[in-house]
Coordinates of N, CA and C in Angstrom, one line a residue:
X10 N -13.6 48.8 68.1 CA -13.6 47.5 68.7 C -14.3 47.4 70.0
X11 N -14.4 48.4 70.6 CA -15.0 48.6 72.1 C -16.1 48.7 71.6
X12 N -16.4 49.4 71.0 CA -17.8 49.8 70.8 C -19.1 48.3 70.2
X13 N -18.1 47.9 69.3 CA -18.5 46.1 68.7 C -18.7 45.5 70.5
X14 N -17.9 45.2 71.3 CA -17.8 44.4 72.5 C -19.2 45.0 73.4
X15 N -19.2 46.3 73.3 CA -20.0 46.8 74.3 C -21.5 46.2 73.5
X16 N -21.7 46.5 72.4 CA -22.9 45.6 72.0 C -23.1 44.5 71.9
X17 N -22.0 43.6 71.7 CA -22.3 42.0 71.9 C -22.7 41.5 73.4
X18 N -21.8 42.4 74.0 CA -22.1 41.9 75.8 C -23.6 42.7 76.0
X19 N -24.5 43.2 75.5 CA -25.7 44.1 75.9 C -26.7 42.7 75.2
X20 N -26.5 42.9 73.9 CA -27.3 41.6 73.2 C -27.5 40.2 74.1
X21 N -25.6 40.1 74.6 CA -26.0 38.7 75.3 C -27.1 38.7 76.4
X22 N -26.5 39.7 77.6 CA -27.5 40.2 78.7 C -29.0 40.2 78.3
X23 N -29.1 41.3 77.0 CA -30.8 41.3 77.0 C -31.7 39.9 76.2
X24 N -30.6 39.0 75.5 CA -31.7 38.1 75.2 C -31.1 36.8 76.3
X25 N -29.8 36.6 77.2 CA -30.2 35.9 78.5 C -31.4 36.2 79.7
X26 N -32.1 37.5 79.7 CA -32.7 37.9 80.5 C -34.0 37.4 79.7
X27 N -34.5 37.1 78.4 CA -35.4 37.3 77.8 C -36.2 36.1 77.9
X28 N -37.4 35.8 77.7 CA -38.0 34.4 78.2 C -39.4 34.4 77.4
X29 N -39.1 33.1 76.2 CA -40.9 33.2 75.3 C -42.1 32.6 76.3
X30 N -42.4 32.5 75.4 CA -44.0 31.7 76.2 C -44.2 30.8 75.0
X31 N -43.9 29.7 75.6 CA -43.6 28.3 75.0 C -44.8 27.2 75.5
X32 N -46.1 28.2 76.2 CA -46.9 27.0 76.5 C -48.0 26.5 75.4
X33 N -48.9 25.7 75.9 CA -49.7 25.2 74.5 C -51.0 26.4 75.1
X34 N -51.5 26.6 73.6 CA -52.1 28.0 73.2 C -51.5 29.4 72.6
X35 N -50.1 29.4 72.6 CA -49.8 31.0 71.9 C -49.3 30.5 71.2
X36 N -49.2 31.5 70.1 CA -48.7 31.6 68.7 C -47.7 32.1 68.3
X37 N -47.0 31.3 67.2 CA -45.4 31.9 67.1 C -45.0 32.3 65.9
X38 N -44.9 33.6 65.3 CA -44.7 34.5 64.8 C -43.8 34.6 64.6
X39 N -42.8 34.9 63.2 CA -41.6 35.0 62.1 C -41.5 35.2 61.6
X40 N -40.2 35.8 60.9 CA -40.4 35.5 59.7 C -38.4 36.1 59.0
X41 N -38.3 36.0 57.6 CA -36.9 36.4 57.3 C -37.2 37.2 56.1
X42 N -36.1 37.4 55.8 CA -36.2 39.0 54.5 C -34.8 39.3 54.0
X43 N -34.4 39.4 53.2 CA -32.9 39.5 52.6 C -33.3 40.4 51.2
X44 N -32.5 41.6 51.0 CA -31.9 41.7 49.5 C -30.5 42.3 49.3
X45 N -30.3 41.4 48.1 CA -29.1 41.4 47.5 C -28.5 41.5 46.1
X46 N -27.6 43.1 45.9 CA -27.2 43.4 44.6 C -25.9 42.7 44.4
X47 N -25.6 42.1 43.1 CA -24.4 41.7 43.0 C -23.9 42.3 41.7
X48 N -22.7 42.2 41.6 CA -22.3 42.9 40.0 C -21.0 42.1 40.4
X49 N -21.4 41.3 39.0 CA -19.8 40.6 38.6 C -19.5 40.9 36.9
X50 N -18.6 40.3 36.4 CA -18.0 39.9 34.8 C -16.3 40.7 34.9
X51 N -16.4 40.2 33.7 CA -14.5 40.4 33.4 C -15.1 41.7 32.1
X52 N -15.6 41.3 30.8 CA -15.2 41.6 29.6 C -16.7 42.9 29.6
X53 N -17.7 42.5 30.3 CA -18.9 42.5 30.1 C -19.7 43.0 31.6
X54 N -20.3 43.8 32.1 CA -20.9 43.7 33.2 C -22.1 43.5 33.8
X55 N -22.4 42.7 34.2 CA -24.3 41.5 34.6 C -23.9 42.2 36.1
X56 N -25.7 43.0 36.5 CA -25.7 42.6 37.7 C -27.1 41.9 38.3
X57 N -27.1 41.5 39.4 CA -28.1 40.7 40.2 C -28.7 41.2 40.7
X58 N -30.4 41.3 41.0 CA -30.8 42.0 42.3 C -32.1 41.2 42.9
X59 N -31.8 40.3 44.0 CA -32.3 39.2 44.7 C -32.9 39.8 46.0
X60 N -34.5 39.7 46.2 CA -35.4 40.2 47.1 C -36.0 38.5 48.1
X61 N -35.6 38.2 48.7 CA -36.8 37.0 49.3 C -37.0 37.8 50.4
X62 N -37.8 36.7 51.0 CA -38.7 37.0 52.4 C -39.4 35.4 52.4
X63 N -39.4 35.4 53.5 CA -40.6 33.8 54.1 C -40.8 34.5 55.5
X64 N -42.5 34.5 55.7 CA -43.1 34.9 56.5 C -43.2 33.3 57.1
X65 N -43.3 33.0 59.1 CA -43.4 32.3 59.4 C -44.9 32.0 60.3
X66 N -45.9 31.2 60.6 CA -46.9 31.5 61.5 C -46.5 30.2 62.3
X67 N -47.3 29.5 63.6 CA -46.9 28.5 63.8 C -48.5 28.7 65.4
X68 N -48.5 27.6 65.9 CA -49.7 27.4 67.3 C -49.0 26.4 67.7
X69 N -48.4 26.5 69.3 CA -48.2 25.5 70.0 C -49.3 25.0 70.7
X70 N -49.3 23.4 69.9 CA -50.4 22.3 70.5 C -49.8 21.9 71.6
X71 N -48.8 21.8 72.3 CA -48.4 21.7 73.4 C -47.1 22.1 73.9
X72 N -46.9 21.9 75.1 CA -46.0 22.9 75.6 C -44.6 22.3 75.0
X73 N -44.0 24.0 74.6 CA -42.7 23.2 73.7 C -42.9 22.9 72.4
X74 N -44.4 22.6 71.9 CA -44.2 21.7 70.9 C -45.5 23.1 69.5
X75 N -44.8 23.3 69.1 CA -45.3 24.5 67.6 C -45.6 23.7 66.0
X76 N -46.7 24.0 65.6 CA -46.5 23.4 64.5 C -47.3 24.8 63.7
X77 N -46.9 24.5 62.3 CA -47.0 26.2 61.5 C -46.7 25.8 60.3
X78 N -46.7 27.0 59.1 CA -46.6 26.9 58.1 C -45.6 28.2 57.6
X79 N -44.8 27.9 57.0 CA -43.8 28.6 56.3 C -43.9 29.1 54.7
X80 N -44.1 30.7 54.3 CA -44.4 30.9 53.2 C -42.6 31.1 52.4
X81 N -43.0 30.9 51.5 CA -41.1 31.3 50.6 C -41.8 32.2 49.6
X82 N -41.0 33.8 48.9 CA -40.7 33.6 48.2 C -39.3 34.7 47.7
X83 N -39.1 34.8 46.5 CA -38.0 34.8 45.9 C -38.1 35.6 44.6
X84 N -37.9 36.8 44.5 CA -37.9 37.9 42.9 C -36.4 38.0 42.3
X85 N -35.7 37.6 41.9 CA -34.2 37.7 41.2 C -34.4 38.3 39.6
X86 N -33.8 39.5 39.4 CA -33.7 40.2 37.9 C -32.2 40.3 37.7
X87 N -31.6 40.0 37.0 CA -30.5 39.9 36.2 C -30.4 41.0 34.8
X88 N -29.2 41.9 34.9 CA -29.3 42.8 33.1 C -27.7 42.9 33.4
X89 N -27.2 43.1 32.1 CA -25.9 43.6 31.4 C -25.9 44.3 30.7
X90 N -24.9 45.4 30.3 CA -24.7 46.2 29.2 C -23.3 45.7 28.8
X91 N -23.4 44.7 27.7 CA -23.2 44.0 26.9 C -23.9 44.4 25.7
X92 N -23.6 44.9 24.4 CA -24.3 45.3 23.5 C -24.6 44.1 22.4
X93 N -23.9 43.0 22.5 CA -24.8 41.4 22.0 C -25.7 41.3 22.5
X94 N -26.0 41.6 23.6 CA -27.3 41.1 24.7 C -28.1 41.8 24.8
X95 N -29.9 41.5 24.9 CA -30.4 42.4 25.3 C -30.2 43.2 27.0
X96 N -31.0 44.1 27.4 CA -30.4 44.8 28.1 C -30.6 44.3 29.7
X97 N -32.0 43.0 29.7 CA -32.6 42.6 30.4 C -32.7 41.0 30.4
X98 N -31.5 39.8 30.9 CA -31.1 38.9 30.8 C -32.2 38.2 31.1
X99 N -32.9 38.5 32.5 CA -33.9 37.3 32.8 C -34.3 38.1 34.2
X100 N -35.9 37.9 34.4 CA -36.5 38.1 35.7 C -37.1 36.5 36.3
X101 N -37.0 36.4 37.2 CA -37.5 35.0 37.8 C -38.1 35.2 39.2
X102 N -39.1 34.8 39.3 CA -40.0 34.7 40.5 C -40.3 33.3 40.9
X103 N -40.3 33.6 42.3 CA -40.5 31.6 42.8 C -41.5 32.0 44.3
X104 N -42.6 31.1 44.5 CA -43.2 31.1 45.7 C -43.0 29.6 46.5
X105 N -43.5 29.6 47.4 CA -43.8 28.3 47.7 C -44.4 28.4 49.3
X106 N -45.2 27.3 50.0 CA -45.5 27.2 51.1 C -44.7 25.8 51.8
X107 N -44.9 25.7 52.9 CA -44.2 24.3 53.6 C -44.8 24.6 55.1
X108 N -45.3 23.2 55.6 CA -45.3 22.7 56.9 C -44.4 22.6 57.7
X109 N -44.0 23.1 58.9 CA -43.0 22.8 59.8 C -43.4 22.3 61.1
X110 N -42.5 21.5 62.1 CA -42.7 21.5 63.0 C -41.5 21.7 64.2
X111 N -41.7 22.1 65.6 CA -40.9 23.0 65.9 C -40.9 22.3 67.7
X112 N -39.9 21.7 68.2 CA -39.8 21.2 69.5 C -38.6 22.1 70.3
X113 N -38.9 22.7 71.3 CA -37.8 23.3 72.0 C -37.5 22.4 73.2
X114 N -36.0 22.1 73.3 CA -35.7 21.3 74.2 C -35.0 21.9 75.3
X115 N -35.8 22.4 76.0 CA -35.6 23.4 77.2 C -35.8 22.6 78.5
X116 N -35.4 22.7 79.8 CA -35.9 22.3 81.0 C -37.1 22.8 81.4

C-alpha cells in the first residue's frame, strides 16, 4: 500500500510540474492501444481475443485550439471447443478514420 501511495504522489508531482506547448504551430501526437483475452461459458468454453489501437495526429491552428484526425481500429477472434461447433466461431476486423477537434481551457 505504501509502495501504491509513493507512486501516485511521484505521478501527481511529475505531471503537475509538466507543461505542453499548446501554442499555434506544434503538433499533437497520440494515440491508445488495448488487448484483451476473455474466456467465458458454463457447458462449453468460447474465448475472446480483442487487439484495438487508434493512433491520434492533430496541428494547433491556434493557441489552445488542435484540430486532427483519429484513426480506429479493431481485430476480435472468437473459438470454442465445443465439438457441435466449428473450432473457429468468427474473426472480425473494423477500421475507421474521424475528425476531431480539441480546445484546452487553460488560463
Amino acid at each position: 500500500m505504501k509502495r501504491l501511495f509513493a507512486i501516485a504522489l511521484l505521478s501527481f508531482i511529475v505531471t503537475s510540474t509538466t507543461y505542453a506547448q499548446l501554442q499555434q504551430g506544434f503538433w499533437l501526437l497520440g494515440g491508445d492501444a488495448s488487448y484483451k483475452k476473455l474466456t467465458f461459458g458454463q457447458l462449453s468454453t468460447q474465448k475472446q481475443q480483442i487487439f484495438q489501437t487508434s493512433p491520434t495526429i492533430g496541428f494547433f491552428v491556434l493557441d489552445k485550439l488542435a484540430v486532427g484526425v483519429l484513426g480506429n481500429y479493431t481485430s476480435s477472434r472468437t473459438t470454442s471447443d465445443t465439438p457441435n461447433f466449428p473450432d473457429s466461431l468468427g474473426t472480425n476486423k473494423r477500421d475507421g478514420i474521424s475528425a476531431f477537434t480539441r480546445y484546452y481551457l487553460l488560463p
